[in-house]
Each structure stands twice: as structure tokens, then as C-alpha cells.
Short mmCIF file of C-alpha atoms in Angstrom, two decimals:
data_model
loop_
_atom_site.label_atom_id
_atom_site.label_comp_id
_atom_site.label_asym_id
_atom_site.label_seq_id
_atom_site.Cartn_x
_atom_site.Cartn_y
_atom_site.Cartn_z
CA MET A 25 -0.01 0.06 -0.02
CA ILE A 26 1.23 3.41 -0.93
CA ARG A 27 1.71 5.70 2.18
CA SER A 28 2.72 9.39 1.83
CA ARG A 29 3.21 12.20 4.40
CA PHE A 30 3.17 15.80 4.45
CA ALA A 31 5.82 16.80 6.96
CA PRO A 32 6.01 20.65 7.56
CA SER A 33 7.89 22.48 10.21
CA PRO A 34 5.47 24.56 12.20
CA THR A 35 7.56 27.83 11.50
CA GLY A 36 4.92 30.13 10.14
CA TYR A 37 1.98 30.03 7.68
CA MET A 38 1.53 27.71 4.56
CA THR A 39 2.53 29.02 1.12
CA ILE A 40 1.33 27.86 -2.15
CA GLY A 41 4.60 25.97 -2.46
CA ASN A 42 3.78 24.22 0.90
CA LEU A 43 0.26 23.42 -0.23
CA ARG A 44 1.59 21.95 -3.62
CA SER A 45 3.74 19.46 -1.62
CA ALA A 46 0.95 18.41 0.52
CA LEU A 47 -1.37 18.07 -2.51
CA TYR A 48 0.94 15.93 -4.41
CA GLU A 49 1.62 13.78 -1.54
CA TYR A 50 -2.18 13.49 -0.98
CA LEU A 51 -2.92 12.62 -4.77
CA ILE A 52 -0.09 10.02 -4.92
CA ALA A 53 -1.76 8.31 -1.96
CA LYS A 54 -5.43 8.78 -2.89
CA LYS A 55 -4.99 7.59 -6.59
CA ASP A 56 -4.30 4.10 -5.37
CA GLY A 57 -6.16 3.81 -2.33
CA GLY A 58 -3.33 4.68 0.02
CA VAL A 59 -2.74 6.47 3.16
CA PHE A 60 -2.06 10.27 3.56
CA ILE A 61 -0.17 11.24 6.94
CA LEU A 62 0.53 14.49 8.53
CA ARG A 63 3.70 14.92 10.60
CA LEU A 64 4.89 17.97 12.25
CA GLU A 65 8.73 18.09 12.23
CA ASP A 66 9.23 20.36 15.15
CA THR A 67 12.75 19.17 16.43
CA ASP A 68 14.19 22.66 15.87
CA GLN A 69 12.51 24.22 18.69
CA ALA A 70 14.36 27.66 18.19
CA ARG A 71 12.44 28.01 14.90
CA TYR A 72 9.03 26.91 16.32
CA VAL A 73 6.41 29.64 15.90
CA GLU A 74 3.47 29.80 18.22
CA GLY A 75 0.21 28.98 16.54
CA ALA A 76 1.82 27.67 13.34
CA ALA A 77 0.78 24.02 13.91
CA GLN A 78 -3.02 25.31 14.11
CA VAL A 79 -2.47 27.16 10.85
CA ILE A 80 -1.33 23.93 9.27
CA TYR A 81 -4.25 21.99 10.51
CA ASP A 82 -6.72 24.72 9.37
CA THR A 83 -5.22 25.12 5.87
CA LEU A 84 -5.36 21.35 5.20
CA HIS A 85 -8.95 21.15 6.49
CA ARG A 86 -10.32 24.14 4.51
CA THR A 87 -8.71 23.00 1.31
CA GLY A 88 -9.88 19.45 1.87
CA LEU A 89 -6.64 17.58 2.28
CA HIS A 90 -7.71 15.56 5.14
CA PHE A 91 -5.09 13.08 6.65
CA ASP A 92 -5.93 9.45 7.39
CA GLU A 93 -3.78 8.33 10.34
CA GLY A 94 -2.12 9.60 13.44
CA PRO A 95 -2.11 9.26 17.09
CA ASN A 96 -5.62 8.90 18.40
CA THR A 97 -6.51 11.87 20.67
CA GLY A 98 -10.24 12.02 22.03
CA GLY A 99 -11.66 9.88 19.16
CA ASN A 100 -10.05 11.85 16.34
CA TYR A 101 -6.71 11.28 14.63
CA GLY A 102 -4.06 13.93 15.34
CA PRO A 103 -0.84 14.48 13.48
CA TYR A 104 2.40 12.69 14.28
CA ILE A 105 4.46 15.23 16.19
CA GLN A 106 8.26 14.58 16.36
CA SER A 107 9.04 16.34 19.50
CA GLN A 108 6.72 13.70 21.20
CA ARG A 109 8.69 11.04 19.62
CA LYS A 110 12.07 11.95 21.20
CA ASP A 111 12.79 8.36 22.50
CA SER A 112 12.62 6.96 18.82
CA TYR A 113 15.69 8.66 17.63
CA MET A 114 18.67 7.83 19.95
CA PRO A 115 18.35 3.98 19.58
CA PRO A 116 19.05 4.00 15.66
CA ALA A 117 21.84 6.65 16.38
CA ARG A 118 23.63 4.65 18.83
CA LYS A 119 23.27 1.50 16.72
CA LEU A 120 25.12 3.52 13.78
CA VAL A 121 27.82 4.54 16.37
CA GLU A 122 28.44 0.89 17.46
CA GLU A 123 28.73 -0.13 13.79
CA GLY A 124 31.17 2.75 12.92
CA LYS A 125 28.76 4.51 10.80
CA ALA A 126 28.42 7.35 13.10
CA TYR A 127 30.44 8.95 15.83
CA TYR A 128 30.28 11.10 19.02
CA CYS A 129 31.48 14.71 18.41
CA PHE A 130 32.61 16.83 21.34
CA CYS A 131 33.70 19.96 19.26
CA GLU A 132 32.85 23.29 20.79
CA LYS A 133 31.43 26.06 18.64
CA GLU A 134 34.37 28.02 18.97
CA ARG A 135 36.44 25.40 17.40
CA LEU A 136 33.86 24.78 14.66
CA ASP A 137 33.61 28.39 13.70
CA THR A 138 37.32 28.33 12.79
CA LEU A 139 36.83 25.61 10.02
CA ALA A 140 35.63 27.94 7.29
CA ASP A 141 37.69 27.83 4.26
CA GLU A 142 38.91 30.60 2.09
CA ARG A 143 35.37 30.86 0.61
CA GLY A 144 33.73 31.04 4.03
CA LEU A 145 32.38 27.60 3.72
CA LYS A 146 32.28 25.20 6.75
CA LYS A 147 32.79 21.62 6.53
CA TYR A 148 33.64 19.41 9.66
CA ASP A 149 37.24 17.98 9.65
CA ARG A 150 36.41 14.78 11.35
CA PHE A 151 38.53 15.76 14.32
CA CYS A 152 36.44 13.60 16.79
CA HIS A 153 36.39 10.69 14.43
CA LYS A 154 40.02 10.22 15.18
CA LEU A 155 39.45 9.99 18.90
CA SER A 156 40.16 6.48 20.34
CA LYS A 157 37.40 4.59 22.04
CA ASP A 158 38.96 5.16 25.55
CA GLU A 159 39.08 8.97 24.76
CA VAL A 160 35.49 8.92 23.81
CA GLN A 161 34.34 6.95 26.73
CA ALA A 162 36.28 9.31 29.14
CA LYS A 163 34.44 12.29 27.79
CA LEU A 164 31.16 10.40 27.91
CA ASN A 165 31.74 9.69 31.41
CA SER A 166 32.73 13.10 32.25
CA GLY A 167 29.52 14.51 30.86
CA VAL A 168 31.01 16.63 28.14
CA PRO A 169 28.33 17.77 25.71
CA TYR A 170 28.33 15.81 22.36
CA VAL A 171 26.47 15.44 19.04
CA ILE A 172 26.41 12.25 16.95
CA ARG A 173 27.64 12.85 13.53
CA GLN A 174 26.88 10.54 10.42
CA PHE A 175 30.11 9.12 8.95
CA ILE A 176 30.08 9.61 5.24
CA PRO A 177 32.16 6.76 3.38
CA ASP A 178 34.19 7.27 0.41
CA GLY A 179 32.81 6.61 -3.06
CA ARG A 180 29.64 8.01 -4.77
CA THR A 181 25.94 7.76 -3.81
CA ALA A 182 23.16 7.36 -6.42
CA PHE A 183 19.44 7.32 -6.38
CA THR A 184 16.42 7.57 -8.88
CA ASP A 185 14.08 10.31 -8.74
CA ARG A 186 10.66 10.04 -10.23
CA VAL A 187 11.12 13.46 -11.93
CA TYR A 188 14.80 14.12 -12.27
CA GLY A 189 15.88 10.47 -13.02
CA GLU A 190 19.30 9.05 -11.84
CA ILE A 191 21.17 11.32 -9.51
CA SER A 192 24.74 10.61 -8.57
CA ILE A 193 26.97 12.58 -6.20
CA ASP A 194 30.58 12.35 -5.07
CA ASN A 195 30.49 11.75 -1.32
CA GLY A 196 33.37 14.05 -0.95
CA GLU A 197 30.91 16.83 -1.38
CA LEU A 198 29.04 15.82 1.71
CA GLU A 199 29.60 16.72 5.12
CA ASP A 200 29.46 14.45 8.15
CA GLN A 201 26.20 15.78 9.19
CA ILE A 202 24.81 15.83 12.82
CA LEU A 203 22.15 13.25 13.52
CA ILE A 204 21.60 14.04 17.21
CA LYS A 205 22.06 17.47 18.76
CA SER A 206 23.57 18.25 21.97
CA ASP A 207 20.08 18.56 23.58
CA GLY A 208 19.31 15.03 22.63
CA MET A 209 16.89 15.97 19.97
CA PRO A 210 17.36 14.74 16.38
CA THR A 211 18.21 17.04 13.53
CA TYR A 212 15.61 17.46 10.80
CA ASN A 213 17.42 15.13 8.42
CA PHE A 214 17.70 12.20 10.84
CA ALA A 215 14.35 12.36 12.35
CA ASN A 216 12.69 12.57 8.87
CA VAL A 217 14.45 9.25 7.87
CA VAL A 218 13.60 7.50 11.15
CA ASP A 219 10.09 8.52 11.20
CA ASP A 220 9.55 7.74 7.28
CA ASN A 221 10.83 4.20 8.19
CA ALA A 222 8.74 3.83 11.35
CA MET A 223 5.76 4.98 9.48
CA ALA A 224 6.46 2.86 6.34
CA ILE A 225 6.42 5.76 4.21
CA THR A 226 6.58 4.65 0.42
CA HIS A 227 6.68 7.97 -1.36
CA VAL A 228 8.60 11.20 -0.40
CA VAL A 229 7.67 14.49 -2.10
CA ARG A 230 9.87 17.71 -1.57
CA GLY A 231 11.26 20.60 -3.56
CA SER A 232 14.17 20.19 -5.95
CA GLU A 233 16.51 22.06 -3.54
CA TYR A 234 16.74 18.97 -1.53
CA LEU A 235 18.19 17.06 -4.51
CA THR A 236 21.77 17.48 -3.35
CA SER A 237 21.07 16.45 0.32
CA THR A 238 19.07 13.30 -0.55
CA PRO A 239 22.23 11.19 -0.92
CA LYS A 240 22.59 11.73 3.07
CA TYR A 241 19.29 10.30 3.41
CA VAL A 242 20.04 7.63 1.01
CA LEU A 243 23.24 6.72 3.07
CA LEU A 244 21.26 6.62 6.26
CA TYR A 245 18.75 4.20 4.83
CA ASP A 246 21.58 1.94 3.59
CA ALA A 247 23.58 2.17 6.77
CA LEU A 248 20.31 1.26 9.02
CA GLY A 249 19.38 -1.51 6.50
CA TRP A 250 16.03 0.22 5.68
CA ASP A 251 13.98 0.12 2.38
CA LYS A 252 14.32 3.33 0.65
CA PRO A 253 11.13 5.30 -0.37
CA VAL A 254 10.38 6.54 -3.79
CA PHE A 255 11.71 10.07 -4.25
CA VAL A 256 9.88 12.72 -5.95
CA HIS A 257 11.47 16.15 -6.35
CA LEU A 258 9.35 19.08 -7.50
CA PRO A 259 10.39 21.72 -9.74
CA LEU A 260 11.46 25.15 -8.32
CA LEU A 261 8.40 27.51 -7.75
CA GLN A 262 9.17 31.06 -8.72
CA ASN A 263 7.74 34.67 -8.76
CA ALA A 264 7.38 36.31 -12.08
CA ASP A 265 10.63 38.01 -11.56
CA GLY A 266 12.41 34.72 -11.34
CA THR A 267 12.88 34.88 -7.55
CA LYS A 268 12.11 31.79 -5.51
CA ILE A 269 8.75 31.82 -3.71
CA SER A 270 9.43 31.75 -0.08
CA LYS A 271 8.07 33.26 3.12
CA ARG A 272 10.89 35.69 3.26
CA HIS A 273 9.97 36.95 -0.22
CA GLY A 274 6.35 37.90 0.31
CA ALA A 275 4.80 34.55 -0.54
CA ALA A 276 1.05 34.86 0.51
CA SER A 277 -0.41 32.73 3.16
CA ILE A 278 -2.95 30.12 1.94
CA LEU A 279 -5.35 31.20 4.63
CA GLU A 280 -5.07 34.64 3.63
CA MET A 281 -5.81 33.69 -0.02
CA LEU A 282 -8.97 31.86 1.40
CA ASP A 283 -9.99 34.99 3.48
CA GLU A 284 -9.59 37.19 0.33
CA GLY A 285 -12.13 35.15 -1.74
CA TYR A 286 -10.22 32.37 -3.46
CA LEU A 287 -12.31 29.17 -3.33
CA PRO A 288 -10.40 26.28 -1.55
CA GLN A 289 -11.27 24.13 -4.67
CA ALA A 290 -9.55 26.84 -6.94
CA VAL A 291 -6.47 27.06 -4.87
CA ILE A 292 -6.14 23.34 -5.09
CA ASN A 293 -6.75 23.48 -8.75
CA TYR A 294 -4.03 26.02 -9.22
CA ALA A 295 -1.57 24.31 -7.02
CA ALA A 296 -1.87 21.14 -8.91
CA LEU A 297 -0.97 22.95 -12.17
CA LEU A 298 2.31 24.32 -10.74
CA GLY A 299 4.63 21.87 -12.22
CA TRP A 300 2.18 19.15 -13.32
CA SER A 301 0.05 18.90 -16.51
CA PRO A 302 -2.66 16.31 -17.20
CA SER A 303 -2.37 14.12 -20.25
CA GLY A 304 -4.59 12.13 -22.50
CA GLU A 305 -8.21 13.16 -22.79
CA TYR A 306 -7.47 15.81 -20.21
CA ALA A 307 -4.54 17.39 -21.84
CA GLU A 308 -6.42 20.51 -22.98
CA ARG A 309 -8.23 21.06 -19.61
CA GLU A 310 -7.26 23.25 -16.85
CA ILE A 311 -10.18 23.28 -14.48
CA PHE A 312 -10.40 20.21 -12.21
CA THR A 313 -11.96 19.22 -8.86
CA LEU A 314 -10.11 17.58 -6.19
CA ASP A 315 -12.09 14.21 -6.92
CA GLU A 316 -10.94 14.43 -10.56
CA LEU A 317 -7.29 15.13 -9.54
CA GLU A 318 -7.21 12.04 -7.38
CA LYS A 319 -8.14 9.81 -10.59
CA ILE A 320 -5.74 11.46 -13.24
CA PHE A 321 -2.71 12.69 -11.24
CA ASP A 322 0.50 10.93 -12.40
CA THR A 323 4.13 11.79 -11.21
CA SER A 324 5.35 11.03 -14.61
CA HIS A 325 3.77 14.28 -15.79
CA ILE A 326 5.68 16.56 -13.34
CA SER A 327 7.96 18.90 -15.05
CA LYS A 328 11.61 19.46 -14.35
CA SER A 329 11.39 23.22 -15.23
CA PRO A 330 10.58 25.92 -12.75
CA SER A 331 7.08 26.78 -12.48
CA THR A 332 5.90 30.50 -12.18
CA PHE A 333 3.31 31.62 -9.74
CA ASP A 334 0.91 33.95 -11.85
CA PRO A 335 -1.73 35.61 -9.52
CA LYS A 336 -3.63 36.65 -12.78
CA LYS A 337 -3.98 32.87 -13.70
CA MET A 338 -5.00 31.90 -10.25
CA THR A 339 -7.60 34.47 -10.46
CA TRP A 340 -8.93 33.23 -13.63
CA VAL A 341 -9.18 29.62 -12.33
CA ASN A 342 -11.10 30.99 -9.29
CA ALA A 343 -13.50 32.61 -11.61
CA GLU A 344 -14.02 29.27 -13.47
CA HIS A 345 -14.67 27.61 -10.14
CA ILE A 346 -17.27 30.34 -9.35
CA LYS A 347 -19.11 29.75 -12.65
CA ALA A 348 -19.20 26.01 -11.98
CA LEU A 349 -20.97 26.41 -8.51
CA PRO A 350 -24.57 25.44 -8.38
CA LEU A 351 -26.74 28.50 -8.42
CA ASP A 352 -28.19 27.85 -4.77
CA VAL A 353 -24.51 27.53 -3.49
CA TYR A 354 -23.35 30.58 -5.13
CA ALA A 355 -26.60 32.50 -4.09
CA GLU A 356 -25.83 31.63 -0.57
CA MET A 357 -22.38 32.89 -0.71
CA ALA A 358 -23.34 35.93 -2.46
CA LEU A 359 -26.25 37.01 -0.33
CA PRO A 360 -24.26 38.86 2.44
CA TYR A 361 -22.63 41.00 -0.19
CA LEU A 362 -25.83 41.53 -2.32
CA GLN A 363 -27.93 42.48 0.85
CA THR A 364 -25.10 45.09 1.55
CA ALA A 365 -25.27 46.60 -1.86
CA VAL A 366 -29.12 46.30 -2.60
CA LYS A 367 -31.65 47.34 0.09
CA THR A 368 -34.53 48.05 -2.41
CA ALA A 369 -37.66 46.23 -1.38
CA GLY A 370 -38.86 43.27 -3.50
CA ILE A 371 -35.56 42.72 -5.47
CA ASP A 372 -35.13 38.97 -6.25
CA MET A 373 -31.72 38.29 -4.79
CA LYS A 374 -31.37 34.92 -6.27
CA GLU A 375 -31.78 36.60 -9.64
CA LEU A 376 -28.96 38.91 -8.82
CA ALA A 377 -26.89 36.08 -7.94
CA ARG A 378 -27.82 34.34 -11.27
CA ILE A 379 -26.90 37.40 -13.34
CA THR A 380 -23.47 38.07 -11.43
CA ARG A 381 -22.15 34.48 -11.06
CA SER A 382 -20.46 34.48 -14.52
CA ARG A 383 -18.99 37.87 -14.34
CA VAL A 384 -16.93 37.84 -10.98
CA SER A 385 -13.37 36.61 -10.12
CA PHE A 386 -14.39 36.66 -6.50
CA VAL A 387 -17.88 36.25 -4.83
CA LYS A 388 -17.36 39.61 -3.20
CA GLU A 389 -17.38 41.47 -6.40
CA CYS A 390 -21.01 40.62 -6.91
CA ALA A 391 -22.08 43.79 -4.76
CA GLU A 392 -20.36 46.48 -6.95
CA LEU A 393 -22.03 44.88 -10.10
CA VAL A 394 -25.49 45.71 -8.84
CA ASP A 395 -25.13 48.73 -6.59
CA PHE A 396 -26.70 50.76 -9.24
CA ILE A 397 -30.10 49.18 -8.41
CA ASP A 398 -30.73 51.11 -5.34
CA THR A 399 -29.27 54.48 -6.43
CA LEU A 400 -28.47 55.57 -10.06
CA PRO A 401 -24.95 56.82 -10.04
CA SER A 402 -24.02 60.20 -11.49
CA TYR A 403 -22.66 59.77 -15.02
CA GLU A 404 -21.33 61.88 -18.01
CA ILE A 405 -23.15 61.89 -21.57
CA ASP A 406 -20.04 60.59 -22.97
CA LEU A 407 -21.14 57.19 -21.76
CA TYR A 408 -23.81 57.09 -24.30
CA THR A 409 -21.14 57.15 -27.05
CA HIS A 410 -20.22 53.70 -28.46
CA LYS A 411 -18.47 53.48 -31.84
CA LYS A 412 -19.53 49.79 -32.47
CA MET A 413 -23.12 50.35 -31.62
CA LYS A 414 -23.07 53.64 -33.64
CA THR A 415 -24.41 55.70 -30.68
CA ASP A 416 -23.70 59.15 -29.58
CA PRO A 417 -25.81 61.60 -27.28
CA ALA A 418 -27.93 62.72 -30.31
CA VAL A 419 -28.90 59.10 -31.10
CA ALA A 420 -29.33 58.33 -27.39
CA LEU A 421 -31.58 61.26 -26.88
CA GLN A 422 -33.77 60.07 -29.78
CA ALA A 423 -33.75 56.40 -28.46
CA LEU A 424 -34.74 57.33 -24.90
CA ARG A 425 -37.68 59.57 -25.97
CA ALA A 426 -38.97 56.69 -28.11
CA VAL A 427 -38.59 54.11 -25.51
CA GLN A 428 -40.18 56.23 -22.87
CA GLU A 429 -43.20 56.57 -24.88
CA THR A 430 -43.63 53.05 -25.74
CA PHE A 431 -42.56 51.86 -22.22
CA ALA A 432 -45.36 53.85 -20.53
CA GLY A 433 -47.88 51.86 -22.19
CA VAL A 434 -46.49 48.56 -21.48
CA THR A 435 -48.91 46.53 -19.13
CA GLU A 436 -46.75 43.17 -19.30
CA TRP A 437 -43.75 44.06 -17.51
CA THR A 438 -41.60 41.02 -18.41
CA GLY A 439 -38.29 40.36 -20.16
CA GLU A 440 -39.86 38.83 -23.07
CA GLY A 441 -42.53 41.46 -23.25
CA LEU A 442 -40.01 44.40 -23.16
CA GLN A 443 -37.93 42.84 -25.82
CA SER A 444 -40.85 42.77 -28.18
CA VAL A 445 -41.58 46.44 -27.39
CA ILE A 446 -37.88 47.47 -27.97
CA ALA A 447 -37.79 45.59 -31.29
CA GLN A 448 -40.89 47.59 -32.35
CA THR A 449 -39.62 50.86 -31.21
CA ALA A 450 -36.48 50.40 -33.01
CA GLU A 451 -38.20 49.87 -36.24
CA SER A 452 -40.61 52.69 -35.86
CA ALA A 453 -37.76 55.15 -34.81
CA GLY A 454 -35.48 53.90 -37.61
CA LEU A 455 -32.91 52.89 -35.22
CA ALA A 456 -30.91 49.55 -34.82
CA LYS A 457 -32.03 47.31 -31.90
CA GLY A 458 -28.55 47.50 -30.49
CA GLN A 459 -28.65 51.21 -30.32
CA ILE A 460 -31.90 51.10 -28.29
CA LEU A 461 -30.59 48.45 -25.97
CA TRP A 462 -27.09 50.10 -25.40
CA THR A 463 -28.87 53.51 -24.54
CA VAL A 464 -31.46 52.13 -22.28
CA ARG A 465 -28.98 50.02 -20.39
CA THR A 466 -26.76 53.09 -20.01
CA ALA A 467 -29.69 55.22 -18.72
CA LEU A 468 -30.90 52.61 -16.30
CA SER A 469 -27.49 51.77 -14.70
CA GLY A 470 -25.15 54.83 -15.30
CA LYS A 471 -22.32 52.39 -15.79
CA PRO A 472 -20.24 51.26 -18.71
CA THR A 473 -20.64 47.65 -17.83
CA THR A 474 -23.34 45.42 -16.19
CA PRO A 475 -23.88 41.96 -15.46
CA CYS A 476 -27.16 41.87 -17.62
CA GLY A 477 -28.86 43.63 -20.43
CA ALA A 478 -31.40 46.41 -20.64
CA THR A 479 -34.61 44.45 -20.36
CA GLU A 480 -33.38 42.41 -17.47
CA ILE A 481 -32.45 45.60 -15.63
CA ALA A 482 -35.68 47.08 -16.41
CA VAL A 483 -37.44 44.12 -14.95
CA LEU A 484 -35.45 44.25 -11.77
CA LEU A 485 -36.20 48.03 -11.21
CA GLY A 486 -39.84 47.71 -12.17
CA LYS A 487 -41.76 50.11 -14.42
CA GLU A 488 -41.94 53.16 -12.33
CA GLU A 489 -38.35 53.42 -11.49
CA THR A 490 -37.37 52.52 -15.23
CA LEU A 491 -39.43 55.36 -16.41
CA ARG A 492 -37.84 57.58 -13.94
CA ARG A 493 -34.48 56.89 -14.93
CA LEU A 494 -35.29 57.18 -18.65
CA GLN A 495 -36.55 60.68 -17.84
CA LYS A 496 -33.38 61.43 -16.04
CA GLY A 497 -31.47 60.41 -18.97
CA ILE A 498 -33.27 62.44 -21.48
CA GLU A 499 -32.92 65.54 -19.05
CA LEU A 500 -29.12 64.96 -18.89
CA LEU A 501 -28.84 64.64 -22.80
CA HIS A 502 -31.18 67.53 -23.33
CA ALA A 503 -29.34 69.98 -21.13
#
């Protein structure tokens, strides 16, 4: 069975890059009926940010990435938390020491600071590896603080990555990394390997920046005699200017995106496309639900090339998901905004939702599309000019006078009835139907764009208010 995990450090909010990693891990598991695990890697307590763990829980919950397994707390699964598993890390570290694959290091910070080369790079010189067993034991007996370092053997280390293929690195480029810190806590790298083995993780997804450090993980798996997982390294995620997306460089929080009006399903959809593309019958599509992604996701279609985060594209994806919402669902979401913008009695709010759904990128934008219903905004007569429609103030004045007269006699105030009246009015006035519609829509809304046409606006406003606004338009044009 496939078992994947999302293993963030609780050091702040979750960015789109963090969500992409979680999503790909989730999809890898779900496509084949596997298990998706959440594990908080909090062994570096100096970087721990209060409240960050809750942010991770909330982000995953709101985007629908629910994890399947973890310690049972009060009847509910919680995440695995590394700091609560401290006793799990020392035994394998000591086993490595006993087998000569790791060693105690007693060097103080002052000595380590002197190891930088002419480029300012530090690499441990294995000073403590040269200590005799008696010297090591004497220091341990005396309570001298120590760390445990991995011993990197000579040669090369190779592994196969699902995205980048065969990767091979000269072990001489690798430092004897610390496995257990002086406070007894494991380092991120060591805890990562120990926990992945303990939790039987089969697939590990992380950013391509970890490609060069993965050989250290591979050497640990080999040294401990453990099966290695499948490695999936994701392409760099960058801003439009080519800089890497990170918390240090203004990457937005996923929770902030959701609060701004991005739908969870849209954020998930867009995150999936950042480095992955569908194939076959889905190759031309860009809009997917999470359920669809679970069925079609394939690591073989993850790109090696950097992927650029484009807010405009993400906004377009959001608009497409809004269009796909059932009308009742959208209407419920839009209602608070519509009620703020339109207080006129008798207005059909569901109808306002219907006419705005396909015209907004964010649900909250529906309000500004219909705010003219309560109060006709002030506008200039230039608004009546439209080259394509061949309208200008003179044509508009003629059109409004003709429509005002015919509308006054209408008894069946419906969209179909008004359409018929406008067609007859255009013919008798010697004007094109489009000229009439453009002019009436302008007079009724006072806006260059509206979510619906002239007759729909007239029906919403009612006969009395429609005639009043037509008269106001005539007065403005005649002045």
C-alpha cells in the first residue's frame, strides 16, 4: 500500500509551495487507495512559531486535504509530532555509532567556527572521528556535551528520482552531518529518515532544492538497512521576476488567500498545475475538482522546469470555479454582499446572484456589479457614445424619447414583453435594436458595464423606476 506524508515544520504560515507539496503527496496516496499522513517536524525548537501548527491544520482542513492516520486523541486522529517521539531517535543513532557508521563529536562552537575555508564555507574535519574509544568513553563519563555525526564513506551515492531520473553525487561533497544534537533532539534530516521508516512511508515528495542533500538520506537508509522510499522532487516554484517563492520574499499565506475570496477548490486546482500537467483526454483542460485530480494525477507528468506563480492565472481559475458552482450554493455565498449593496424592497436576490455568477472573479465582487439598483450613480453623457453600436448623445436622446413613450404603455412588464416592445420601437424610430438596448442600459445603470442587459435591468427595477431613470437620461442629454 502507498503511504505518503506531508511533513512541514511549524515555523509560520503555509504558502502555495507548501500546499503543492501536500497536495501531490495526497494525490499520490489517494489515486491508489493509499494512506496520507500529517507529521509535524518540530525538532528545531528555536524555529518553532506559536500557533503555526494550528495554521497547518486549518489550511489542510479548509482545502480538503484530510489526513488518514495519526495518534488517536479523544476519538480523532491527530498528526504525528516529532518532539513527542524523542525516544525513537537515539536507539538507531547509537546503533550507527556501534557499527562505525556514526560517531560522537565533542567539538565546541568556537572550534567549529574556525573551520571555514577561504570561501567562508564550513565543513567538519572529522577531528572527533580520530579519537580513540577510551578517549570517547572518558568524555562521555565526564559529561562532556556531544552531538552524534553521520560518517560519510568514500565513493559515490546514487538514487533514482521520479522527476529528475538518476542522480549521483561524489560523497566527498557531503559533510558528516549531525544526527543527534547536544540537547538530545534529532536533527531534521535524521528524524525525517527515522520517522519515514517507522511509518512505512513509500513516497517522499519535496522541493528540488533537496536533491543535493538526498544522498545523505540514502546513505542513512543503507547504513540502517532500511528500504528507501520513492523520491519525487518538485521543480522550483518562482515569482514572475524569477525569484524563489518563499516566506521571506512575500509569498502569500493560503489562509489569507482563502479569506480574500479564493475558493478552496480553486486554490487546490491552481496548486496542482504548478509543475504538473494532465495528459490524454484531459490534456486540454485546466479546471479540475479534487476528486478528478485524485483519479488522473500521475508523477510522470511533473515537469523538471521551474514553475511560475501567476496571480492573474490563479484569479482566472477562481472565476471558472465560481461559474461552476450550483446557483443555490453561489447565491448563499453572495447573499451577504448583495444585501449590503441592494436594499430596495422586492428585489429577487437569487436573480441578482444568477446574473452576477459568470461575471465575477471573487464572490464579493457581485456587490459592485449591482449597486446601481438602489441608487443611479452620476454619469457623463459621454457614456452614451459607442462606436461599434454607432451611438452618440443625439442618437441616445432620440432612442430614450421613443422608448419612454412605448414603455409607458406596457402592461406586461416582463423580459420577453420588453424585448418585443424594444424591437418595435427600434423599427418605428429608424434605429438599430442594438442602439436602443445600449442606450437604455446606460440610462438605467449609469455604468459602462453591467451584469445583464437592458430588459433584465428594467424588470429588476420595475416600471416606475425604469421610467424615472429614462426621464433622467433625457434631461441629462437635453441639457
